[in-house]
mmCIF file of N, CA and C in Angstrom:
data_model
loop_
_atom_site.group_PDB
_atom_site.id
_atom_site.type_symbol
_atom_site.label_atom_id
_atom_site.label_comp_id
_atom_site.label_asym_id
_atom_site.label_seq_id
_atom_site.Cartn_x
_atom_site.Cartn_y
_atom_site.Cartn_z
ATOM 1 N N MET L 396 70.546 33.603 89.141
ATOM 2 C CA MET L 396 69.412 33.367 87.955
ATOM 3 C C MET L 396 69.653 35.763 87.402
ATOM 4 N N LYS L 397 69.055 36.457 88.219
ATOM 5 C CA LYS L 397 69.472 37.016 87.850
ATOM 6 C C LYS L 397 70.810 37.662 87.164
ATOM 7 N N LYS L 398 71.596 36.777 87.040
ATOM 8 C CA LYS L 398 72.752 37.160 86.828
ATOM 9 C C LYS L 398 72.842 36.652 84.875
ATOM 10 N N THR L 399 72.532 35.250 85.067
ATOM 11 C CA THR L 399 72.106 34.371 84.078
ATOM 12 C C THR L 399 70.635 35.439 82.845
ATOM 13 N N LYS L 400 70.477 36.397 83.663
ATOM 14 C CA LYS L 400 69.283 36.878 82.546
ATOM 15 C C LYS L 400 69.990 37.828 82.397
ATOM 16 N N TYR L 401 70.945 39.153 83.002
ATOM 17 C CA TYR L 401 71.875 39.943 82.270
ATOM 18 C C TYR L 401 72.429 39.565 81.469
ATOM 19 N N ILE L 402 72.673 38.507 81.733
ATOM 20 C CA ILE L 402 73.958 37.764 80.606
ATOM 21 C C ILE L 402 73.309 37.667 78.873
ATOM 22 N N LEU L 403 72.449 36.870 79.324
ATOM 23 C CA LEU L 403 71.661 36.077 78.208
ATOM 24 C C LEU L 403 71.186 37.745 77.327
ATOM 25 N N GLY L 404 70.527 39.095 78.123
ATOM 26 C CA GLY L 404 70.235 39.704 77.811
ATOM 27 C C GLY L 404 71.026 41.102 76.543
ATOM 28 N N VAL L 405 72.107 40.912 77.583
ATOM 29 C CA VAL L 405 73.645 41.566 76.744
ATOM 30 C C VAL L 405 73.647 40.695 75.594
ATOM 31 N N ALA L 406 73.885 39.435 75.610
ATOM 32 C CA ALA L 406 74.327 38.687 74.348
ATOM 33 C C ALA L 406 73.001 38.681 73.312
ATOM 34 N N ILE L 407 71.860 38.846 73.797
ATOM 35 C CA ILE L 407 70.930 39.289 72.356
ATOM 36 C C ILE L 407 71.245 40.949 72.143
ATOM 37 N N ILE L 408 71.155 41.228 72.375
ATOM 38 C CA ILE L 408 71.238 43.239 72.352
ATOM 39 C C ILE L 408 72.662 42.707 71.172
ATOM 40 N N LEU L 409 73.959 42.566 71.522
ATOM 41 C CA LEU L 409 75.190 41.994 71.047
ATOM 42 C C LEU L 409 74.501 41.345 69.016
ATOM 43 N N PHE L 410 74.003 40.599 69.395
ATOM 44 C CA PHE L 410 73.571 39.293 67.993
ATOM 45 C C PHE L 410 72.631 40.143 67.600
ATOM 46 N N ILE L 411 71.773 41.600 67.776
ATOM 47 C CA ILE L 411 70.368 42.234 67.454
ATOM 48 C C ILE L 411 72.034 43.335 66.302
ATOM 49 N N MET L 412 72.643 43.868 67.002
ATOM 50 C CA MET L 412 73.630 44.859 66.568
ATOM 51 C C MET L 412 74.341 44.285 65.566
ATOM 52 N N SER L 413 74.959 43.411 66.733
ATOM 53 C CA SER L 413 75.726 42.691 64.655
ATOM 54 C C SER L 413 75.507 42.448 63.106
ATOM 55 N N PHE L 414 74.672 41.725 64.039
ATOM 56 C CA PHE L 414 73.056 41.700 62.315
ATOM 57 C C PHE L 414 73.062 43.029 62.004
ATOM 58 N N LEU L 415 72.564 43.232 62.513
ATOM 59 C CA LEU L 415 72.090 45.294 61.662
ATOM 60 C C LEU L 415 73.180 45.547 61.187
ATOM 61 N N CYS L 416 74.327 45.731 61.996
ATOM 62 C CA CYS L 416 75.470 46.350 61.602
ATOM 63 C C CYS L 416 76.377 46.176 60.378
ATOM 64 N N GLY L 417 75.721 44.409 60.479
ATOM 65 C CA GLY L 417 76.405 43.965 58.929
ATOM 66 C C GLY L 417 75.659 43.489 57.912
ATOM 67 N N CYS L 418 74.409 44.550 57.377
ATOM 68 C CA CYS L 418 73.172 43.954 56.914
ATOM 69 C C CYS L 418 74.206 45.231 54.979
ATOM 70 N N GLY L 419 74.581 46.495 54.947
ATOM 71 C CA GLY L 419 74.697 46.720 54.398
ATOM 72 C C GLY L 419 76.708 47.269 54.544
ATOM 73 N N ASN L 420 77.558 47.242 53.186
ATOM 74 C CA ASN L 420 78.848 47.543 52.947
ATOM 75 C C ASN L 420 79.220 48.947 52.667
ATOM 76 N N THR L 421 79.211 49.495 54.063
ATOM 77 C CA THR L 421 79.562 51.174 54.469
ATOM 78 C C THR L 421 80.920 51.401 54.340
ATOM 79 N N GLU L 422 81.557 50.476 54.408
ATOM 80 C CA GLU L 422 82.588 50.754 53.953
ATOM 81 C C GLU L 422 83.079 51.236 52.915
ATOM 82 N N PRO L 423 84.209 51.648 51.979
ATOM 83 C CA PRO L 423 84.702 51.845 50.533
ATOM 84 C C PRO L 423 85.190 50.839 50.249
ATOM 85 N N VAL L 424 85.291 50.447 48.774
ATOM 86 C CA VAL L 424 85.642 49.300 48.008
ATOM 87 C C VAL L 424 86.708 49.744 47.366
ATOM 88 N N GLN L 425 87.713 49.853 47.273
ATOM 89 C CA GLN L 425 89.052 50.208 46.260
ATOM 90 C C GLN L 425 88.929 49.403 44.849
ATOM 91 N N ALA L 426 87.780 49.123 44.091
ATOM 92 C CA ALA L 426 87.819 48.704 43.152
ATOM 93 C C ALA L 426 86.739 49.852 42.244
ATOM 94 N N SER L 427 87.513 49.761 41.225
ATOM 95 C CA SER L 427 87.242 50.711 40.279
ATOM 96 C C SER L 427 85.115 50.638 38.751
ATOM 97 N N LEU L 428 84.801 52.034 39.140
ATOM 98 C CA LEU L 428 83.528 51.535 37.606
ATOM 99 C C LEU L 428 83.393 52.513 36.709
ATOM 100 N N SER L 429 83.943 51.686 35.771
ATOM 101 C CA SER L 429 83.733 52.655 34.517
ATOM 102 C C SER L 429 83.218 52.980 33.887
ATOM 103 N N ILE L 430 82.026 53.660 33.318
ATOM 104 C CA ILE L 430 80.662 54.162 32.035
ATOM 105 C C ILE L 430 81.308 55.136 31.484
ATOM 106 N N GLN L 431 81.070 54.390 30.355
ATOM 107 C CA GLN L 431 81.218 55.786 29.129
ATOM 108 C C GLN L 431 80.346 55.338 28.301
ATOM 109 N N GLU L 432 79.858 56.765 27.640
ATOM 110 C CA GLU L 432 78.861 56.869 27.671
ATOM 111 C C GLU L 432 78.866 57.478 25.773
ATOM 112 N N THR L 433 78.112 56.445 24.789
ATOM 113 C CA THR L 433 78.079 57.137 23.160
ATOM 114 C C THR L 433 76.878 57.886 22.658
ATOM 115 N N SER L 434 76.535 58.811 22.519
ATOM 116 C CA SER L 434 75.232 59.589 22.131
ATOM 117 C C SER L 434 75.111 58.982 20.653
ATOM 118 N N TRP L 435 74.095 58.910 19.685
ATOM 119 C CA TRP L 435 74.257 58.907 18.196
ATOM 120 C C TRP L 435 72.595 59.505 18.170
ATOM 121 N N SER L 436 72.729 59.698 16.914
ATOM 122 C CA SER L 436 71.251 60.325 16.485
ATOM 123 C C SER L 436 72.185 60.234 14.603
ATOM 124 N N GLU L 437 71.226 60.512 13.741
ATOM 125 C CA GLU L 437 71.147 60.861 12.715
ATOM 126 C C GLU L 437 71.565 61.520 11.768
ATOM 127 N N GLN L 438 73.115 62.160 12.318
ATOM 128 C CA GLN L 438 73.580 63.149 12.247
ATOM 129 C C GLN L 438 75.216 62.391 12.516
ATOM 130 N N GLY L 439 74.965 61.084 12.840
ATOM 131 C CA GLY L 439 76.001 60.623 13.749
ATOM 132 C C GLY L 439 76.498 60.382 14.424
ATOM 133 N N SER L 440 77.939 60.185 15.735
ATOM 134 C CA SER L 440 77.590 59.152 17.209
ATOM 135 C C SER L 440 78.680 60.722 17.976
ATOM 136 N N SER L 441 78.897 60.908 18.969
ATOM 137 C CA SER L 441 79.707 61.499 20.408
ATOM 138 C C SER L 441 80.052 60.011 21.179
ATOM 139 N N THR L 442 81.160 59.890 21.270
ATOM 140 C CA THR L 442 81.768 59.322 22.530
ATOM 141 C C THR L 442 82.482 59.352 23.606
ATOM 142 N N TYR L 443 81.912 60.266 24.703
ATOM 143 C CA TYR L 443 83.023 60.384 26.309
ATOM 144 C C TYR L 443 83.573 59.980 26.384
ATOM 145 N N ASP L 444 84.621 60.757 27.054
ATOM 146 C CA ASP L 444 85.835 59.618 28.243
ATOM 147 C C ASP L 444 84.920 59.266 29.572
ATOM 148 N N PRO L 445 85.167 58.625 29.521
ATOM 149 C CA PRO L 445 84.578 57.734 30.735
ATOM 150 C C PRO L 445 84.518 57.983 31.904
ATOM 151 N N SER L 446 83.634 57.822 32.673
ATOM 152 C CA SER L 446 83.488 58.363 33.810
ATOM 153 C C SER L 446 84.403 57.888 34.775
ATOM 154 N N ILE L 447 84.714 57.611 35.513
ATOM 155 C CA ILE L 447 85.719 56.895 36.353
ATOM 156 C C ILE L 447 85.435 56.827 37.821
ATOM 157 N N PHE L 448 84.535 56.113 38.834
ATOM 158 C CA PHE L 448 83.949 56.125 39.868
ATOM 159 C C PHE L 448 85.110 55.094 40.930
ATOM 160 N N ASN L 449 85.871 56.046 41.753
ATOM 161 C CA ASN L 449 86.786 55.272 42.915
ATOM 162 C C ASN L 449 87.442 55.717 43.801
ATOM 163 N N PRO L 450 86.862 55.530 45.629
ATOM 164 C CA PRO L 450 86.001 54.138 45.986
ATOM 165 C C PRO L 450 84.788 54.065 45.403
ATOM 166 N N LEU L 451 83.928 52.583 45.766
ATOM 167 C CA LEU L 451 83.159 52.553 45.853
ATOM 168 C C LEU L 451 81.894 52.194 46.963
ATOM 169 N N GLN L 452 80.857 52.976 47.061
ATOM 170 C CA GLN L 452 80.524 51.983 48.133
ATOM 171 C C GLN L 452 78.426 52.541 47.979
ATOM 172 N N LYS L 453 77.654 51.765 49.087
ATOM 173 C CA LYS L 453 77.031 51.603 48.645
ATOM 174 C C LYS L 453 76.087 52.804 48.830
ATOM 175 N N GLY L 454 75.382 53.132 47.913
ATOM 176 C CA GLY L 454 74.063 54.372 47.795
ATOM 177 C C GLY L 454 74.814 55.260 46.870
ATOM 178 N N ASP L 455 76.060 54.913 46.449
ATOM 179 C CA ASP L 455 76.564 56.102 45.630
ATOM 180 C C ASP L 455 75.460 56.305 43.848
ATOM 181 N N VAL L 456 75.685 57.245 43.657
ATOM 182 C CA VAL L 456 74.793 56.917 42.349
ATOM 183 C C VAL L 456 76.542 57.225 41.206
ATOM 184 N N VAL L 457 76.333 56.648 40.378
ATOM 185 C CA VAL L 457 77.487 56.570 39.041
ATOM 186 C C VAL L 457 76.990 57.148 37.603
ATOM 187 N N TYR L 458 75.499 57.744 37.618
ATOM 188 C CA TYR L 458 74.656 58.091 36.538
ATOM 189 C C TYR L 458 73.898 58.596 36.994
ATOM 190 N N ASP L 459 73.140 59.198 36.311
ATOM 191 C CA ASP L 459 72.013 60.444 36.398
ATOM 192 C C ASP L 459 72.459 61.562 35.533
ATOM 193 N N ASP L 460 71.562 60.941 34.165
ATOM 194 C CA ASP L 460 71.534 61.781 32.936
ATOM 195 C C ASP L 460 69.930 61.189 31.496
ATOM 196 N N HIS L 461 69.456 62.070 31.344
ATOM 197 C CA HIS L 461 68.993 61.454 29.757
ATOM 198 C C HIS L 461 67.876 60.584 30.856
ATOM 199 N N PHE L 462 67.501 60.872 31.831
ATOM 200 C CA PHE L 462 65.933 60.138 32.296
ATOM 201 C C PHE L 462 66.061 59.029 33.033
ATOM 202 N N ILE L 463 67.713 58.703 33.456
ATOM 203 C CA ILE L 463 68.056 57.296 33.849
ATOM 204 C C ILE L 463 69.027 57.663 35.156
ATOM 205 N N LYS L 464 68.915 56.453 36.157
ATOM 206 C CA LYS L 464 69.953 56.801 37.173
ATOM 207 C C LYS L 464 70.230 55.407 38.102
ATOM 208 N N ILE L 465 71.330 55.175 38.127
ATOM 209 C CA ILE L 465 72.484 54.598 37.837
ATOM 210 C C ILE L 465 72.549 54.152 39.975
ATOM 211 N N LYS L 466 72.407 53.171 40.899
ATOM 212 C CA LYS L 466 72.543 53.590 42.078
ATOM 213 C C LYS L 466 73.423 52.270 42.368
ATOM 214 N N VAL L 467 74.838 52.254 42.969
ATOM 215 C CA VAL L 467 75.505 51.242 43.740
ATOM 216 C C VAL L 467 74.450 50.610 45.062
ATOM 217 N N LYS L 468 73.815 48.963 44.968
ATOM 218 C CA LYS L 468 73.138 49.368 45.717
ATOM 219 C C LYS L 468 73.981 47.770 46.944
ATOM 220 N N SER L 469 75.119 46.962 45.883
ATOM 221 C CA SER L 469 75.888 46.842 46.824
ATOM 222 C C SER L 469 77.481 46.322 46.355
ATOM 223 N N VAL L 470 78.223 46.345 46.801
ATOM 224 C CA VAL L 470 79.433 45.976 46.201
ATOM 225 C C VAL L 470 80.349 45.615 47.157
ATOM 226 N N ASN L 471 81.316 43.832 46.788
ATOM 227 C CA ASN L 471 82.429 44.038 47.482
ATOM 228 C C ASN L 471 84.332 44.275 46.531
ATOM 229 N N GLU L 472 84.454 43.240 46.386
ATOM 230 C CA GLU L 472 86.134 43.350 45.722
ATOM 231 C C GLU L 472 85.704 42.576 44.848
ATOM 232 N N SER L 473 85.007 41.362 45.022
ATOM 233 C CA SER L 473 84.849 40.049 43.742
ATOM 234 C C SER L 473 83.697 40.884 42.920
ATOM 235 N N ARG L 474 82.434 41.560 43.519
ATOM 236 C CA ARG L 474 80.744 41.871 43.001
ATOM 237 C C ARG L 474 80.464 43.484 42.708
ATOM 238 N N ILE L 475 79.711 43.747 41.633
ATOM 239 C CA ILE L 475 79.045 44.894 42.198
ATOM 240 C C ILE L 475 77.509 44.827 41.566
ATOM 241 N N VAL L 476 76.839 45.495 42.517
ATOM 242 C CA VAL L 476 74.935 45.072 42.101
ATOM 243 C C VAL L 476 75.011 46.643 42.131
ATOM 244 N N LEU L 477 74.200 47.044 41.091
ATOM 245 C CA LEU L 477 73.784 48.358 40.108
ATOM 246 C C LEU L 477 71.961 48.345 40.301
ATOM 247 N N GLU L 478 71.249 48.684 40.534
ATOM 248 C CA GLU L 478 70.578 49.068 40.442
ATOM 249 C C GLU L 478 70.119 50.346 39.060
ATOM 250 N N ILE L 479 69.279 50.491 38.594
ATOM 251 C CA ILE L 479 68.978 51.201 37.471
ATOM 252 C C ILE L 479 67.852 51.793 37.227
ATOM 253 N N GLU L 480 66.921 53.336 37.671
ATOM 254 C CA GLU L 480 65.482 53.601 37.312
ATOM 255 C C GLU L 480 65.902 54.150 36.587
ATOM 256 N N GLY L 481 64.324 53.863 34.827
ATOM 257 C CA GLY L 481 65.209 54.276 33.930
ATOM 258 C C GLY L 481 65.015 53.197 32.800
ATOM 259 N N HIS L 482 64.626 53.402 31.531
ATOM 260 C CA HIS L 482 65.124 52.450 30.288
ATOM 261 C C HIS L 482 65.640 52.282 29.532
ATOM 262 N N MET L 483 66.685 51.217 30.143
ATOM 263 C CA MET L 483 67.905 50.669 29.535
ATOM 264 C C MET L 483 67.630 49.351 29.134
ATOM 265 N N VAL L 484 67.912 48.850 28.038
ATOM 266 C CA VAL L 484 68.396 47.461 27.534
ATOM 267 C C VAL L 484 69.437 46.732 27.319
ATOM 268 N N GLU L 485 69.821 45.651 26.980
ATOM 269 C CA GLU L 485 70.899 45.285 26.559
ATOM 270 C C GLU L 485 71.003 45.334 25.150
ATOM 271 N N PRO L 486 71.141 45.373 24.081
ATOM 272 C CA PRO L 486 71.242 45.769 22.654
ATOM 273 C C PRO L 486 71.217 44.239 22.363
ATOM 274 N N ASN L 487 70.576 43.633 21.187
ATOM 275 C CA ASN L 487 71.176 42.167 20.405
ATOM 276 C C ASN L 487 72.379 42.685 20.422
ATOM 277 N N ASP L 488 72.146 41.158 19.266
ATOM 278 C CA ASP L 488 73.595 40.535 19.049
ATOM 279 C C ASP L 488 74.243 41.833 18.037
ATOM 280 N N ASP L 489 73.771 41.741 17.267
ATOM 281 C CA ASP L 489 74.176 42.760 15.870
ATOM 282 C C ASP L 489 73.723 43.721 15.734
ATOM 283 N N GLY L 490 73.226 44.471 17.379
ATOM 284 C CA GLY L 490 74.025 46.117 17.516
ATOM 285 C C GLY L 490 72.598 46.643 17.350
ATOM 286 N N THR L 491 71.124 46.036 17.559
ATOM 287 C CA THR L 491 70.018 46.570 17.329
ATOM 288 C C THR L 491 69.109 46.264 18.344
ATOM 289 N N ILE L 492 67.943 47.209 18.984
ATOM 290 C CA ILE L 492 67.977 47.233 20.167
ATOM 291 C C ILE L 492 66.137 46.868 19.711
ATOM 292 N N ASN L 493 65.660 45.743 20.775
ATOM 293 C CA ASN L 493 64.125 45.710 20.878
ATOM 294 C C ASN L 493 64.079 46.379 21.530
ATOM 295 N N LEU L 494 62.722 47.023 21.202
ATOM 296 C CA LEU L 494 62.135 47.802 21.697
ATOM 297 C C LEU L 494 60.835 47.538 23.417
ATOM 298 N N ASP L 495 60.723 46.231 22.676
ATOM 299 C CA ASP L 495 59.664 45.829 23.122
ATOM 300 C C ASP L 495 60.338 45.284 25.043
ATOM 301 N N ALA L 496 61.776 45.072 25.302
ATOM 302 C CA ALA L 496 62.609 44.612 25.793
ATOM 303 C C ALA L 496 61.995 45.490 27.072
ATOM 304 N N GLU L 497 61.963 44.199 28.321
ATOM 305 C CA GLU L 497 61.767 45.024 29.796
ATOM 306 C C GLU L 497 63.129 45.749 29.908
ATOM 307 N N PRO L 498 63.137 46.813 30.811
ATOM 308 C CA PRO L 498 63.948 47.161 31.012
ATOM 309 C C PRO L 498 64.655 46.780 32.544
ATOM 310 N N ILE L 499 66.340 46.997 32.182
ATOM 311 C CA ILE L 499 66.970 46.351 32.982
ATOM 312 C C ILE L 499 66.651 46.485 34.576
ATOM 313 N N GLU L 500 66.473 46.483 35.530
ATOM 314 C CA GLU L 500 66.185 47.209 36.658
ATOM 315 C C GLU L 500 67.663 47.151 38.099
ATOM 316 N N LYS L 501 67.825 45.655 37.891
ATOM 317 C CA LYS L 501 68.761 45.349 38.573
ATOM 318 C C LYS L 501 70.354 44.867 37.826
ATOM 319 N N LEU L 502 71.627 45.316 38.046
ATOM 320 C CA LEU L 502 72.645 44.705 36.806
ATOM 321 C C LEU L 502 73.382 44.533 37.807
ATOM 322 N N GLU L 503 74.239 42.941 38.085
ATOM 323 C CA GLU L 503 75.443 41.962 38.875
ATOM 324 C C GLU L 503 76.184 42.181 37.482
ATOM 325 N N LEU L 504 77.740 42.794 37.610
ATOM 326 C CA LEU L 504 79.051 42.574 37.312
ATOM 327 C C LEU L 504 79.922 41.987 38.141
ATOM 328 N N ASP L 505 80.698 41.006 37.774
ATOM 329 C CA ASP L 505 81.604 40.647 38.679
ATOM 330 C C ASP L 505 82.981 41.383 38.164
ATOM 331 N N CYS L 506 83.696 40.738 39.079
ATOM 332 C CA CYS L 506 85.184 42.320 38.954
ATOM 333 C C CYS L 506 85.938 41.696 37.326
ATOM 334 N N GLY L 507 86.409 42.401 36.271
ATOM 335 C CA GLY L 507 86.733 42.585 35.141
ATOM 336 C C GLY L 507 85.786 42.260 34.343
ATOM 337 N N GLN L 508 84.405 42.351 34.375
ATOM 338 C CA GLN L 508 82.928 42.245 33.548
ATOM 339 C C GLN L 508 83.009 43.750 33.242
ATOM 340 N N SER L 509 82.434 43.700 31.649
ATOM 341 C CA SER L 509 81.397 44.982 31.103
ATOM 342 C C SER L 509 79.828 44.583 30.829
ATOM 343 N N ILE L 510 79.321 45.537 30.358
ATOM 344 C CA ILE L 510 78.566 45.368 29.651
ATOM 345 C C ILE L 510 77.806 46.514 29.420
ATOM 346 N N GLU L 511 77.318 46.125 28.066
ATOM 347 C CA GLU L 511 76.740 47.392 27.308
ATOM 348 C C GLU L 511 75.240 47.765 27.689
ATOM 349 N N LEU L 512 74.779 48.835 27.792
ATOM 350 C CA LEU L 512 73.078 49.132 27.798
ATOM 351 C C LEU L 512 72.833 50.045 26.161
ATOM 352 N N ALA L 513 72.116 49.911 26.125
ATOM 353 C CA ALA L 513 71.025 50.630 25.299
ATOM 354 C C ALA L 513 69.675 51.661 25.317
ATOM 355 N N SER L 514 69.764 52.479 25.407
ATOM 356 C CA SER L 514 68.537 53.502 25.217
ATOM 357 C C SER L 514 67.715 53.274 24.360
ATOM 358 N N THR L 515 66.210 52.737 25.105
ATOM 359 C CA THR L 515 65.140 52.143 23.756
ATOM 360 C C THR L 515 64.505 53.557 23.018
ATOM 361 N N SER L 516 64.905 54.304 21.782
ATOM 362 C CA SER L 516 64.450 55.214 21.103
ATOM 363 C C SER L 516 65.040 54.829 20.008
ATOM 364 N N MET L 517 64.288 54.917 18.805
ATOM 365 C CA MET L 517 64.778 54.910 17.295
ATOM 366 C C MET L 517 65.263 55.916 16.997
ATOM 367 N N SER L 518 65.019 57.438 17.038
ATOM 368 C CA SER L 518 65.879 58.756 16.273
ATOM 369 C C SER L 518 66.966 59.226 17.115
ATOM 370 N N ALA L 519 67.240 59.225 18.205
ATOM 371 C CA ALA L 519 68.013 59.304 18.918
ATOM 372 C C ALA L 519 68.445 59.103 19.927
ATOM 373 N N GLY L 520 69.520 58.632 20.632
ATOM 374 C CA GLY L 520 70.158 57.810 22.009
ATOM 375 C C GLY L 520 71.159 57.592 22.877
ATOM 376 N N PHE L 521 71.420 56.847 23.111
ATOM 377 C CA PHE L 521 72.801 56.671 24.009
ATOM 378 C C PHE L 521 73.023 55.378 24.489
ATOM 379 N N ASN L 522 73.917 54.755 24.295
ATOM 380 C CA ASN L 522 75.174 53.426 24.797
ATOM 381 C C ASN L 522 75.939 53.697 25.958
ATOM 382 N N LEU L 523 75.382 53.178 27.167
ATOM 383 C CA LEU L 523 76.087 52.855 28.181
ATOM 384 C C LEU L 523 76.993 51.879 28.148
ATOM 385 N N VAL L 524 78.624 51.896 28.222
ATOM 386 C CA VAL L 524 79.605 50.428 28.334
ATOM 387 C C VAL L 524 80.090 50.699 29.998
ATOM 388 N N ILE L 525 79.718 49.613 30.394
ATOM 389 C CA ILE L 525 79.778 49.427 32.344
ATOM 390 C C ILE L 525 80.953 48.514 32.563
ATOM 391 N N SER L 526 81.856 49.118 33.309
ATOM 392 C CA SER L 526 82.878 48.248 33.427
ATOM 393 C C SER L 526 83.469 47.969 35.082
ATOM 394 N N TYR L 527 83.661 46.844 35.630
ATOM 395 C CA TYR L 527 83.826 46.872 36.977
ATOM 396 C C TYR L 527 85.364 46.148 37.069
ATOM 397 N N GLU L 528 85.889 46.771 37.654
ATOM 398 C CA GLU L 528 87.295 46.275 37.681
ATOM 399 C C GLU L 528 88.281 46.253 39.032
ATOM 400 N N GLN L 529 89.030 45.606 39.456
ATOM 401 C CA GLN L 529 90.078 46.096 40.599
ATOM 402 C C GLN L 529 91.381 46.436 40.463
ATOM 403 N N ASN L 530 91.661 47.484 40.921
ATOM 404 C CA ASN L 530 92.953 48.155 40.707
ATOM 405 C C ASN L 530 93.903 47.984 40.476
#
């Protein structure tokens, strides 16, 4: 009877430990995230070289500027999920910006996918093109 309780107790502890350890991806993923920024104002625009992040893992901060912070929430070879703190929106199809749009707080990109985000201002601002690709 004691042996059965002991085995059952060990099994429960191992189950709980395996569940807790599997909740987040802590191993680096060999895929690339690139972020290219373009700033603009009434005087013109400037496009900067893209920032490329490789390897990637949960918790990485991949952008922290202009009161915007982008952090990796989860990542694997086929998909990345990013958390966005700040006010970024997708531009309209014609390139205009909906100033009343809800800010994007979570962004999911499949491998090979890109998205453009824009700041919500009228006189000067910036756009980010974020791409997730396999190496």
